[in-house]
mmCIF file of C-alpha atoms and ligand atoms in Angstrom:
data_model
loop_
_atom_site.group_PDB
_atom_site.id
_atom_site.type_symbol
_atom_site.label_atom_id
_atom_site.label_comp_id
_atom_site.label_asym_id
_atom_site.label_seq_id
_atom_site.Cartn_x
_atom_site.Cartn_y
_atom_site.Cartn_z
ATOM 1 C CA MET A 1 -13.912 -74.581 -34.342
ATOM 2 C CA TYR A 2 -15.886 -77.591 -33.099
ATOM 3 C CA ARG A 3 -16.308 -75.942 -29.654
ATOM 4 C CA LEU A 4 -17.599 -72.788 -31.238
ATOM 5 C CA PHE A 5 -20.165 -74.777 -33.207
ATOM 6 C CA LEU A 6 -21.267 -76.586 -30.071
ATOM 7 C CA ALA A 7 -21.591 -73.330 -28.134
ATOM 8 C CA ALA A 8 -23.664 -71.805 -30.919
ATOM 9 C CA ALA A 9 -25.911 -74.854 -31.030
ATOM 10 C CA VAL A 10 -26.403 -74.828 -27.269
ATOM 11 C CA SER A 11 -27.200 -71.119 -27.197
ATOM 12 C CA LEU A 12 -29.600 -71.553 -30.088
ATOM 13 C CA MET A 13 -31.396 -74.332 -28.233
ATOM 14 C CA ALA A 14 -31.448 -72.273 -25.066
ATOM 15 C CA GLY A 15 -32.888 -69.381 -27.003
ATOM 16 C CA PHE A 16 -35.566 -71.214 -28.897
ATOM 17 C CA ALA A 17 -36.328 -74.554 -27.362
ATOM 18 C CA PRO A 18 -38.044 -73.399 -24.162
ATOM 19 C CA LEU A 19 -40.211 -70.924 -26.044
ATOM 20 C CA ALA A 20 -41.261 -73.328 -28.766
ATOM 21 C CA ALA A 21 -41.845 -76.200 -26.377
ATOM 22 C CA ALA A 22 -43.557 -74.448 -23.526
ATOM 23 C CA ASP A 23 -45.265 -71.262 -24.570
ATOM 24 C CA LEU A 24 -49.014 -71.689 -24.798
ATOM 25 C CA VAL A 25 -51.276 -68.746 -25.473
ATOM 26 C CA LEU A 26 -54.918 -69.528 -24.747
ATOM 27 C CA ARG A 27 -57.411 -67.545 -26.816
ATOM 28 C CA ALA A 28 -60.323 -66.371 -24.646
ATOM 29 C CA ALA A 29 -63.676 -65.035 -25.913
ATOM 30 C CA ASP A 30 -66.284 -62.850 -24.210
ATOM 31 C CA THR A 31 -69.307 -60.999 -25.566
ATOM 32 C CA HIS A 32 -68.707 -58.106 -23.152
ATOM 33 C CA PRO A 33 -66.172 -55.344 -23.855
ATOM 34 C CA TYR A 34 -62.895 -54.500 -22.092
ATOM 35 C CA GLY A 35 -63.571 -53.227 -18.583
ATOM 36 C CA TYR A 36 -66.663 -55.404 -17.949
ATOM 37 C CA PRO A 37 -66.167 -57.569 -14.821
ATOM 38 C CA THR A 38 -66.241 -60.889 -16.691
ATOM 39 C CA VAL A 39 -63.486 -59.705 -19.055
ATOM 40 C CA ARG A 40 -61.389 -58.317 -16.211
ATOM 41 C CA SER A 41 -61.793 -61.581 -14.315
ATOM 42 C CA VAL A 42 -60.587 -63.732 -17.214
ATOM 43 C CA GLN A 43 -57.642 -61.342 -17.625
ATOM 44 C CA HIS A 44 -56.956 -61.792 -13.924
ATOM 45 C CA MET A 45 -57.039 -65.556 -14.422
ATOM 46 C CA GLY A 46 -54.417 -65.073 -17.154
ATOM 47 C CA GLU A 47 -52.132 -63.187 -14.767
ATOM 48 C CA LEU A 48 -52.473 -65.900 -12.133
ATOM 49 C CA LEU A 49 -51.774 -68.608 -14.666
ATOM 50 C CA GLU A 50 -48.762 -66.814 -16.037
ATOM 51 C CA LYS A 51 -47.386 -66.631 -12.514
ATOM 52 C CA SER A 52 -48.092 -70.221 -11.547
ATOM 53 C CA THR A 53 -46.585 -71.592 -14.794
ATOM 54 C CA GLU A 54 -43.640 -69.178 -14.790
ATOM 55 C CA GLY A 55 -44.778 -67.648 -18.032
ATOM 56 C CA ARG A 56 -45.413 -70.890 -19.935
ATOM 57 C CA ILE A 57 -49.196 -70.399 -20.198
ATOM 58 C CA ARG A 58 -50.847 -67.098 -20.946
ATOM 59 C CA ILE A 59 -54.323 -65.888 -21.892
ATOM 60 C CA SER A 60 -54.987 -63.609 -24.822
ATOM 61 C CA MET A 61 -58.376 -61.904 -24.584
ATOM 62 C CA TYR A 62 -60.831 -61.359 -27.480
ATOM 63 C CA PRO A 63 -63.676 -59.398 -25.857
ATOM 64 C CA GLY A 64 -66.570 -57.399 -27.289
ATOM 65 C CA ARG A 65 -67.861 -60.068 -29.722
ATOM 66 C CA GLN A 66 -64.647 -59.926 -31.769
ATOM 67 C CA LEU A 67 -65.049 -63.635 -32.431
ATOM 68 C CA GLY A 68 -68.841 -63.550 -32.784
ATOM 69 C CA GLU A 69 -71.893 -63.987 -30.604
ATOM 70 C CA GLU A 70 -71.822 -66.457 -27.722
ATOM 71 C CA TRP A 71 -73.211 -69.331 -29.742
ATOM 72 C CA ASP A 72 -70.608 -68.897 -32.538
ATOM 73 C CA THR A 73 -67.783 -68.750 -30.038
ATOM 74 C CA LEU A 74 -69.042 -71.885 -28.291
ATOM 75 C CA GLU A 75 -68.858 -73.791 -31.556
ATOM 76 C CA GLN A 76 -65.335 -72.470 -32.055
ATOM 77 C CA THR A 77 -64.474 -73.634 -28.552
ATOM 78 C CA VAL A 78 -65.681 -77.167 -29.262
ATOM 79 C CA PHE A 79 -63.451 -77.235 -32.369
ATOM 80 C CA GLY A 80 -60.483 -75.741 -30.485
ATOM 81 C CA ALA A 81 -60.260 -72.432 -32.389
ATOM 82 C CA VAL A 82 -61.181 -70.701 -29.115
ATOM 83 C CA ASP A 83 -59.585 -72.154 -25.981
ATOM 84 C CA ILE A 84 -61.366 -70.391 -23.120
ATOM 85 C CA ASN A 85 -64.856 -68.965 -23.261
ATOM 86 C CA ARG A 86 -66.913 -66.991 -20.784
ATOM 87 C CA VAL A 87 -70.596 -67.290 -21.688
ATOM 88 C CA PHE A 88 -73.967 -66.925 -20.046
ATOM 89 C CA LEU A 89 -75.171 -70.309 -18.818
ATOM 90 C CA ALA A 90 -78.359 -70.084 -20.901
ATOM 91 C CA ALA A 91 -76.243 -70.467 -24.041
ATOM 92 C CA LEU A 92 -75.607 -74.090 -23.047
ATOM 93 C CA GLN A 93 -79.100 -75.081 -21.928
ATOM 94 C CA ASN A 94 -80.169 -76.687 -25.193
ATOM 95 C CA VAL A 95 -76.906 -78.669 -25.205
ATOM 96 C CA ALA A 96 -76.481 -79.995 -21.663
ATOM 97 C CA PRO A 97 -79.749 -80.188 -19.665
ATOM 98 C CA GLU A 98 -77.914 -80.013 -16.318
ATOM 99 C CA THR A 99 -77.093 -76.368 -17.077
ATOM 100 C CA ILE A 100 -80.815 -75.574 -16.790
ATOM 101 C CA ILE A 101 -80.768 -76.146 -13.028
ATOM 102 C CA PRO A 102 -79.167 -72.849 -11.882
ATOM 103 C CA SER A 103 -81.510 -70.933 -14.204
ATOM 104 C CA LEU A 104 -84.732 -72.274 -12.756
ATOM 105 C CA PRO A 105 -86.711 -69.263 -11.543
ATOM 106 C CA PHE A 106 -86.499 -68.522 -7.835
ATOM 107 C CA LEU A 107 -84.372 -71.621 -7.142
ATOM 108 C CA PHE A 108 -81.894 -69.685 -5.041
ATOM 109 C CA ARG A 109 -83.051 -68.201 -1.751
ATOM 110 C CA SER A 110 -80.188 -65.719 -1.537
ATOM 111 C CA GLU A 111 -76.832 -64.936 -3.103
ATOM 112 C CA GLU A 112 -75.152 -66.949 -0.339
ATOM 113 C CA HIS A 113 -77.356 -69.957 -1.072
ATOM 114 C CA ARG A 114 -76.574 -69.626 -4.786
ATOM 115 C CA ASP A 115 -72.818 -69.566 -4.075
ATOM 116 C CA ARG A 116 -72.991 -72.617 -1.820
ATOM 117 C CA VAL A 117 -74.808 -74.545 -4.561
ATOM 118 C CA LEU A 118 -72.621 -73.374 -7.449
ATOM 119 C CA TYR A 119 -69.299 -73.796 -5.662
ATOM 120 C CA GLY A 120 -70.290 -77.103 -4.029
ATOM 121 C CA PRO A 121 -70.944 -80.656 -5.275
ATOM 122 C CA VAL A 122 -74.070 -79.741 -7.299
ATOM 123 C CA GLY A 123 -72.179 -77.042 -9.189
ATOM 124 C CA ASP A 124 -69.262 -79.413 -9.788
ATOM 125 C CA GLU A 125 -71.618 -81.985 -11.346
ATOM 126 C CA ILE A 126 -73.088 -79.345 -13.632
ATOM 127 C CA LEU A 127 -69.599 -78.259 -14.740
ATOM 128 C CA ALA A 128 -68.638 -81.880 -15.383
ATOM 129 C CA SER A 129 -71.782 -82.512 -17.455
ATOM 130 C CA LEU A 130 -70.278 -80.566 -20.376
ATOM 131 C CA GLU A 131 -67.430 -82.958 -21.162
ATOM 132 C CA PRO A 132 -69.375 -85.189 -23.586
ATOM 133 C CA TYR A 133 -70.003 -82.055 -25.660
ATOM 134 C CA GLY A 134 -66.345 -81.104 -26.025
ATOM 135 C CA LEU A 135 -66.160 -78.551 -23.220
ATOM 136 C CA VAL A 136 -64.682 -78.639 -19.747
ATOM 137 C CA GLY A 137 -66.492 -76.462 -17.217
ATOM 138 C CA LEU A 138 -63.961 -74.547 -15.108
ATOM 139 C CA THR A 139 -66.063 -72.354 -12.845
ATOM 140 C CA PHE A 140 -69.169 -70.204 -12.565
ATOM 141 C CA TYR A 141 -69.145 -66.417 -12.258
ATOM 142 C CA GLU A 142 -71.964 -64.709 -10.412
ATOM 143 C CA SER A 143 -74.246 -62.562 -12.519
ATOM 144 C CA GLY A 144 -76.701 -61.051 -10.057
ATOM 145 C CA SER A 145 -80.471 -61.165 -10.485
ATOM 146 C CA ARG A 146 -82.266 -60.735 -13.765
ATOM 147 C CA ASN A 147 -85.125 -58.252 -14.083
ATOM 148 C CA PHE A 148 -87.521 -57.402 -16.912
ATOM 149 C CA TYR A 149 -87.244 -54.174 -18.869
ATOM 150 C CA ASN A 150 -89.248 -52.829 -21.740
ATOM 151 C CA THR A 151 -90.210 -49.829 -23.843
ATOM 152 C CA ARG A 152 -93.926 -49.764 -22.880
ATOM 153 C CA ARG A 153 -94.881 -49.953 -19.204
ATOM 154 C CA PRO A 154 -93.831 -51.006 -15.717
ATOM 155 C CA ILE A 155 -94.239 -54.726 -15.004
ATOM 156 C CA LEU A 156 -95.991 -55.151 -11.663
ATOM 157 C CA THR A 157 -97.732 -58.500 -12.145
ATOM 158 C CA PRO A 158 -97.315 -61.318 -14.697
ATOM 159 C CA ALA A 159 -100.393 -59.938 -16.507
ATOM 160 C CA ASP A 160 -98.402 -56.821 -17.435
ATOM 161 C CA LEU A 161 -96.235 -58.956 -19.730
ATOM 162 C CA GLN A 162 -99.304 -60.036 -21.699
ATOM 163 C CA GLY A 163 -98.693 -59.540 -25.406
ATOM 164 C CA LEU A 164 -95.209 -57.996 -25.037
ATOM 165 C CA ARG A 165 -92.473 -59.324 -27.320
ATOM 166 C CA ILE A 166 -89.652 -60.212 -24.969
ATOM 167 C CA ARG A 167 -86.170 -61.097 -26.140
ATOM 168 C CA VAL A 168 -84.652 -64.158 -24.474
ATOM 169 C CA PRO A 169 -81.292 -65.904 -24.830
ATOM 170 C CA ASN A 170 -81.542 -68.834 -27.205
ATOM 171 C CA SER A 171 -82.833 -71.561 -24.857
ATOM 172 C CA ASP A 172 -86.101 -73.498 -24.800
ATOM 173 C CA MET A 173 -86.443 -72.959 -21.069
ATOM 174 C CA ASN A 174 -86.243 -69.201 -21.488
ATOM 175 C CA VAL A 175 -88.811 -69.284 -24.286
ATOM 176 C CA ALA A 176 -91.189 -71.310 -22.091
ATOM 177 C CA MET A 177 -90.635 -68.880 -19.214
ATOM 178 C CA ILE A 178 -91.926 -65.935 -21.229
ATOM 179 C CA GLU A 179 -94.841 -67.926 -22.608
ATOM 180 C CA LEU A 180 -95.942 -68.941 -19.110
ATOM 181 C CA LEU A 181 -96.021 -65.256 -18.210
ATOM 182 C CA GLY A 182 -98.179 -64.443 -21.232
ATOM 183 C CA GLY A 183 -95.516 -62.686 -23.312
ATOM 184 C CA ASN A 184 -94.246 -63.531 -26.792
ATOM 185 C CA ALA A 185 -90.724 -64.915 -26.558
ATOM 186 C CA THR A 186 -88.178 -63.866 -29.177
ATOM 187 C CA PRO A 187 -84.842 -65.689 -28.954
ATOM 188 C CA MET A 188 -82.022 -63.403 -30.040
ATOM 189 C CA GLU A 189 -78.303 -62.997 -29.372
ATOM 190 C CA LEU A 190 -77.420 -60.195 -26.987
ATOM 191 C CA GLY A 191 -75.631 -58.191 -29.680
ATOM 192 C CA GLN A 192 -78.878 -57.748 -31.665
ATOM 193 C CA VAL A 193 -81.068 -56.584 -28.806
ATOM 194 C CA TYR A 194 -80.283 -52.853 -28.798
ATOM 195 C CA GLU A 195 -81.342 -52.524 -32.420
ATOM 196 C CA GLY A 196 -84.349 -54.803 -31.800
ATOM 197 C CA LEU A 197 -85.586 -52.555 -28.992
ATOM 198 C CA ARG A 198 -84.954 -49.459 -31.056
ATOM 199 C CA ASN A 199 -86.826 -50.607 -34.148
ATOM 200 C CA GLY A 200 -89.608 -52.390 -32.247
ATOM 201 C CA THR A 201 -88.789 -55.979 -33.221
ATOM 202 C CA VAL A 202 -88.958 -56.599 -29.489
ATOM 203 C CA ASP A 203 -90.617 -54.594 -26.713
ATOM 204 C CA GLY A 204 -88.382 -55.762 -23.936
ATOM 205 C CA ALA A 205 -85.850 -58.186 -22.516
ATOM 206 C CA GLU A 206 -84.489 -59.192 -19.118
ATOM 207 C CA ASN A 207 -81.052 -58.855 -17.642
ATOM 208 C CA ASN A 208 -79.042 -57.789 -14.604
ATOM 209 C CA TRP A 209 -78.185 -54.154 -13.824
ATOM 210 C CA PRO A 210 -74.681 -54.102 -15.359
ATOM 211 C CA SER A 211 -75.804 -55.637 -18.672
ATOM 212 C CA TYR A 212 -78.877 -53.373 -18.844
ATOM 213 C CA ALA A 213 -76.588 -50.367 -18.409
ATOM 214 C CA ASP A 214 -73.481 -51.397 -20.357
ATOM 215 C CA THR A 215 -75.362 -52.546 -23.467
ATOM 216 C CA ARG A 216 -77.163 -49.157 -23.382
ATOM 217 C CA HIS A 217 -80.507 -50.984 -23.501
ATOM 218 C CA PHE A 218 -81.603 -48.617 -20.741
ATOM 219 C CA GLU A 219 -81.467 -45.757 -23.218
ATOM 220 C CA VAL A 220 -84.197 -47.328 -25.386
ATOM 221 C CA ALA A 221 -86.181 -49.375 -22.832
ATOM 222 C CA PRO A 222 -86.799 -47.109 -19.829
ATOM 223 C CA PHE A 223 -89.002 -49.364 -17.650
ATOM 224 C CA TYR A 224 -86.925 -51.623 -15.390
ATOM 225 C CA SER A 225 -88.986 -53.867 -13.085
ATOM 226 C CA LEU A 226 -87.315 -55.693 -10.224
ATOM 227 C CA THR A 227 -88.796 -59.172 -10.698
ATOM 228 C CA GLY A 228 -85.513 -60.911 -9.784
ATOM 229 C CA HIS A 229 -86.904 -64.036 -11.446
ATOM 230 C CA SER A 230 -83.583 -65.767 -11.992
ATOM 231 C CA MET A 231 -79.987 -65.770 -10.798
ATOM 232 C CA THR A 232 -78.540 -67.584 -13.799
ATOM 233 C CA PRO A 233 -74.754 -67.395 -13.507
ATOM 234 C CA GLU A 234 -72.040 -67.054 -16.118
ATOM 235 C CA ILE A 235 -69.809 -70.024 -16.877
ATOM 236 C CA LEU A 236 -66.156 -70.300 -17.850
ATOM 237 C CA VAL A 237 -65.315 -73.240 -20.116
ATOM 238 C CA ILE A 238 -62.196 -74.510 -21.846
ATOM 239 C CA SER A 239 -62.117 -76.569 -25.035
ATOM 240 C CA LYS A 240 -61.754 -80.280 -24.318
ATOM 241 C CA LEU A 241 -59.200 -80.442 -27.145
ATOM 242 C CA THR A 242 -57.030 -77.849 -25.385
ATOM 243 C CA TRP A 243 -57.604 -79.417 -21.988
ATOM 244 C CA ASP A 244 -56.419 -82.839 -23.137
ATOM 245 C CA LYS A 245 -53.118 -81.338 -24.285
ATOM 246 C CA LEU A 246 -52.329 -80.005 -20.793
ATOM 247 C CA SER A 247 -50.387 -82.018 -18.233
ATOM 248 C CA PRO A 248 -52.361 -82.990 -15.097
ATOM 249 C CA GLU A 249 -50.325 -80.387 -13.159
ATOM 250 C CA ASP A 250 -51.192 -77.647 -15.633
ATOM 251 C CA GLN A 251 -54.854 -78.712 -15.632
ATOM 252 C CA LYS A 252 -54.783 -78.201 -11.872
ATOM 253 C CA ARG A 253 -53.179 -74.768 -12.283
ATOM 254 C CA VAL A 254 -55.827 -73.769 -14.843
ATOM 255 C CA ARG A 255 -58.648 -74.870 -12.538
ATOM 256 C CA GLU A 256 -57.169 -73.044 -9.574
ATOM 257 C CA ALA A 257 -56.676 -69.831 -11.533
ATOM 258 C CA ALA A 258 -60.262 -70.058 -12.838
ATOM 259 C CA ARG A 259 -61.673 -70.618 -9.372
ATOM 260 C CA GLU A 260 -59.635 -67.731 -7.979
ATOM 261 C CA SER A 261 -60.865 -65.492 -10.804
ATOM 262 C CA ALA A 262 -64.451 -66.242 -9.706
ATOM 263 C CA ARG A 263 -63.610 -64.834 -6.276
ATOM 264 C CA TYR A 264 -62.093 -61.796 -7.953
ATOM 265 C CA MET A 265 -65.251 -61.442 -10.056
ATOM 266 C CA SER A 266 -67.395 -61.320 -6.902
ATOM 267 C CA THR A 267 -65.400 -58.383 -5.581
ATOM 268 C CA LEU A 268 -65.831 -56.484 -8.864
ATOM 269 C CA TRP A 269 -69.492 -57.346 -9.269
ATOM 270 C CA LYS A 270 -70.988 -55.485 -6.338
ATOM 271 C CA ALA A 271 -69.344 -52.214 -7.318
ATOM 272 C CA GLN A 272 -70.449 -52.700 -10.910
ATOM 273 C CA VAL A 273 -74.091 -53.238 -9.896
ATOM 274 C CA GLN A 274 -74.005 -50.094 -7.798
ATOM 275 C CA GLU A 275 -72.401 -48.041 -10.557
ATOM 276 C CA ALA A 276 -74.854 -49.342 -13.190
ATOM 277 C CA ARG A 277 -77.815 -48.638 -10.976
ATOM 278 C CA GLU A 278 -76.692 -45.063 -10.367
ATOM 279 C CA ARG A 279 -76.162 -44.518 -14.089
ATOM 280 C CA VAL A 280 -79.651 -45.808 -14.924
ATOM 281 C CA GLU A 281 -81.329 -43.860 -12.131
ATOM 282 C CA GLY A 282 -79.393 -40.761 -13.156
ATOM 283 C CA ALA A 283 -80.815 -41.097 -16.658
ATOM 284 C CA GLY A 284 -84.334 -40.829 -15.198
ATOM 285 C CA ASN A 285 -85.441 -44.403 -15.989
ATOM 286 C CA LYS A 286 -88.609 -45.734 -14.345
ATOM 287 C CA ILE A 287 -87.604 -48.403 -11.855
ATOM 288 C CA ASN A 288 -90.222 -50.322 -9.903
ATOM 289 C CA ASP A 289 -90.453 -53.100 -7.338
ATOM 290 C CA VAL A 290 -93.015 -55.841 -7.855
ATOM 291 C CA PRO A 291 -95.582 -56.028 -5.038
ATOM 292 C CA ASP A 292 -96.054 -59.809 -5.227
ATOM 293 C CA ARG A 293 -92.977 -61.690 -6.398
ATOM 294 C CA ASP A 294 -94.729 -64.919 -5.446
ATOM 295 C CA ALA A 295 -97.176 -64.421 -8.307
ATOM 296 C CA PHE A 296 -94.223 -64.779 -10.694
ATOM 297 C CA ARG A 297 -92.953 -67.801 -8.795
ATOM 298 C CA ARG A 298 -96.329 -69.542 -9.054
ATOM 299 C CA ALA A 299 -96.693 -68.753 -12.749
ATOM 300 C CA LEU A 300 -93.236 -70.183 -13.470
ATOM 301 C CA GLN A 301 -93.466 -73.306 -11.309
ATOM 302 C CA PRO A 302 -94.367 -75.610 -14.278
ATOM 303 C CA LEU A 303 -90.829 -75.071 -15.630
ATOM 304 C CA TYR A 304 -89.456 -77.339 -12.913
ATOM 305 C CA GLU A 305 -91.500 -80.327 -14.056
ATOM 306 C CA ARG A 306 -91.115 -79.566 -17.747
ATOM 307 C CA PHE A 307 -87.364 -78.915 -17.831
ATOM 308 C CA ALA A 308 -86.058 -80.712 -14.761
ATOM 309 C CA GLY A 309 -88.500 -83.605 -14.525
ATOM 310 C CA THR A 310 -86.134 -86.528 -15.200
ATOM 311 C CA PRO A 311 -84.889 -88.386 -12.106
ATOM 312 C CA ARG A 312 -81.330 -87.072 -12.574
ATOM 313 C CA LEU A 313 -82.346 -83.430 -12.968
ATOM 314 C CA ALA A 314 -85.006 -83.587 -10.254
ATOM 315 C CA ASP A 315 -82.343 -84.969 -7.937
ATOM 316 C CA LEU A 316 -80.037 -82.026 -8.702
ATOM 317 C CA VAL A 317 -82.896 -79.614 -7.989
ATOM 318 C CA ARG A 318 -83.669 -81.359 -4.708
ATOM 319 C CA ARG A 319 -80.008 -81.263 -3.644
ATOM 320 C CA ALA A 320 -79.757 -77.599 -4.613
ATOM 321 C CA GLU A 321 -82.872 -76.806 -2.584
ATOM 322 C CA GLU A 322 -81.616 -78.806 0.375
ATOM 323 C CA THR A 323 -78.259 -77.036 0.370
ATOM 324 C CA GLU A 324 -78.237 -74.879 3.495
HETATM 325 C C1 GTR B 1 -75.623 -61.206 -19.625
HETATM 326 C C2 GTR B 1 -74.434 -62.102 -19.774
HETATM 327 C C3 GTR B 1 -74.055 -62.221 -21.212
HETATM 328 C C4 GTR B 1 -75.219 -62.463 -22.136
HETATM 329 C C5 GTR B 1 -76.508 -61.847 -21.680
HETATM 330 C C6 GTR B 1 -77.742 -62.313 -22.421
HETATM 331 O O1 GTR B 1 -75.976 -61.036 -18.292
HETATM 332 O O2 GTR B 1 -73.349 -61.581 -19.052
HETATM 333 O O3 GTR B 1 -73.063 -63.203 -21.342
HETATM 334 O O4 GTR B 1 -75.356 -63.770 -22.503
HETATM 335 O O5 GTR B 1 -76.706 -61.781 -20.326
HETATM 336 O O6 GTR B 1 -78.818 -62.043 -21.937
HETATM 337 O O7 GTR B 1 -77.622 -62.903 -23.502
#
């Protein structure tokens, strides 16, 4: 009788204890829908993590603004209701000034230069700068070059933006960028932009090829002008509250899986840009190069002093520029 009781107790513990003690499901948010490279990359991170922790840690994805716009989900991440969040770096610029650096117009000379900065010591310092705000930066994801698009006319020179209402992500630096070019900046979350373009609240916005195509903005704003003014990346963060509950070994596994998912993202990205471009061109949109990209660079130069003028930020800019 006693042995039977013991056996039952042991099998009960074997059945429940490991699950209850070890299973951790991390809730991950993304504004983009299933199938978008950022979402697929975070899912890939989940698979890697599941493997390296033998099923103890998993990621459950909430894409397509299920948990709100980027700013809402960031707040939820600080309070631990969301564990992992993939957002555009601009969403953090008013919080942690270091995150402005990779968004400074024309900072990166090439995609290779950008990657060496982001995945080197400068990038690591920017990721680490988020901790006082309740977030741990895990990695950056590339996000291509951003270009202007609008409902009115091709943008060839900064003067063509004169008087246009341009949507920007909610960041002071982005507002100042549009003002320096002579446009009227309208901060707005990405999810509101399609309707804004359709009803004329805004005349235009700026984004990379995949976002221009996947949000269907190209259907309402046919002029896409290849200014390539910024290469602002995406960022993957985890709540500091969640992070502090992980063992040092699991923290290492999470970081490694995140970093590996950034490599995965790069392989998806190129194909996505190509596919988006073909879709937009196929729809008959008016795509134009800008004859003098330097005119945009000169017009936007004051942003460096205004938003990265402190010794610490200026030093990060200098080190980014000096990165080979
Ligand atoms: C996209 C980015 C989104 C979103 C958007 C924006 O490129 O992937 O996370 O923040 O830009 O302009 O708001």
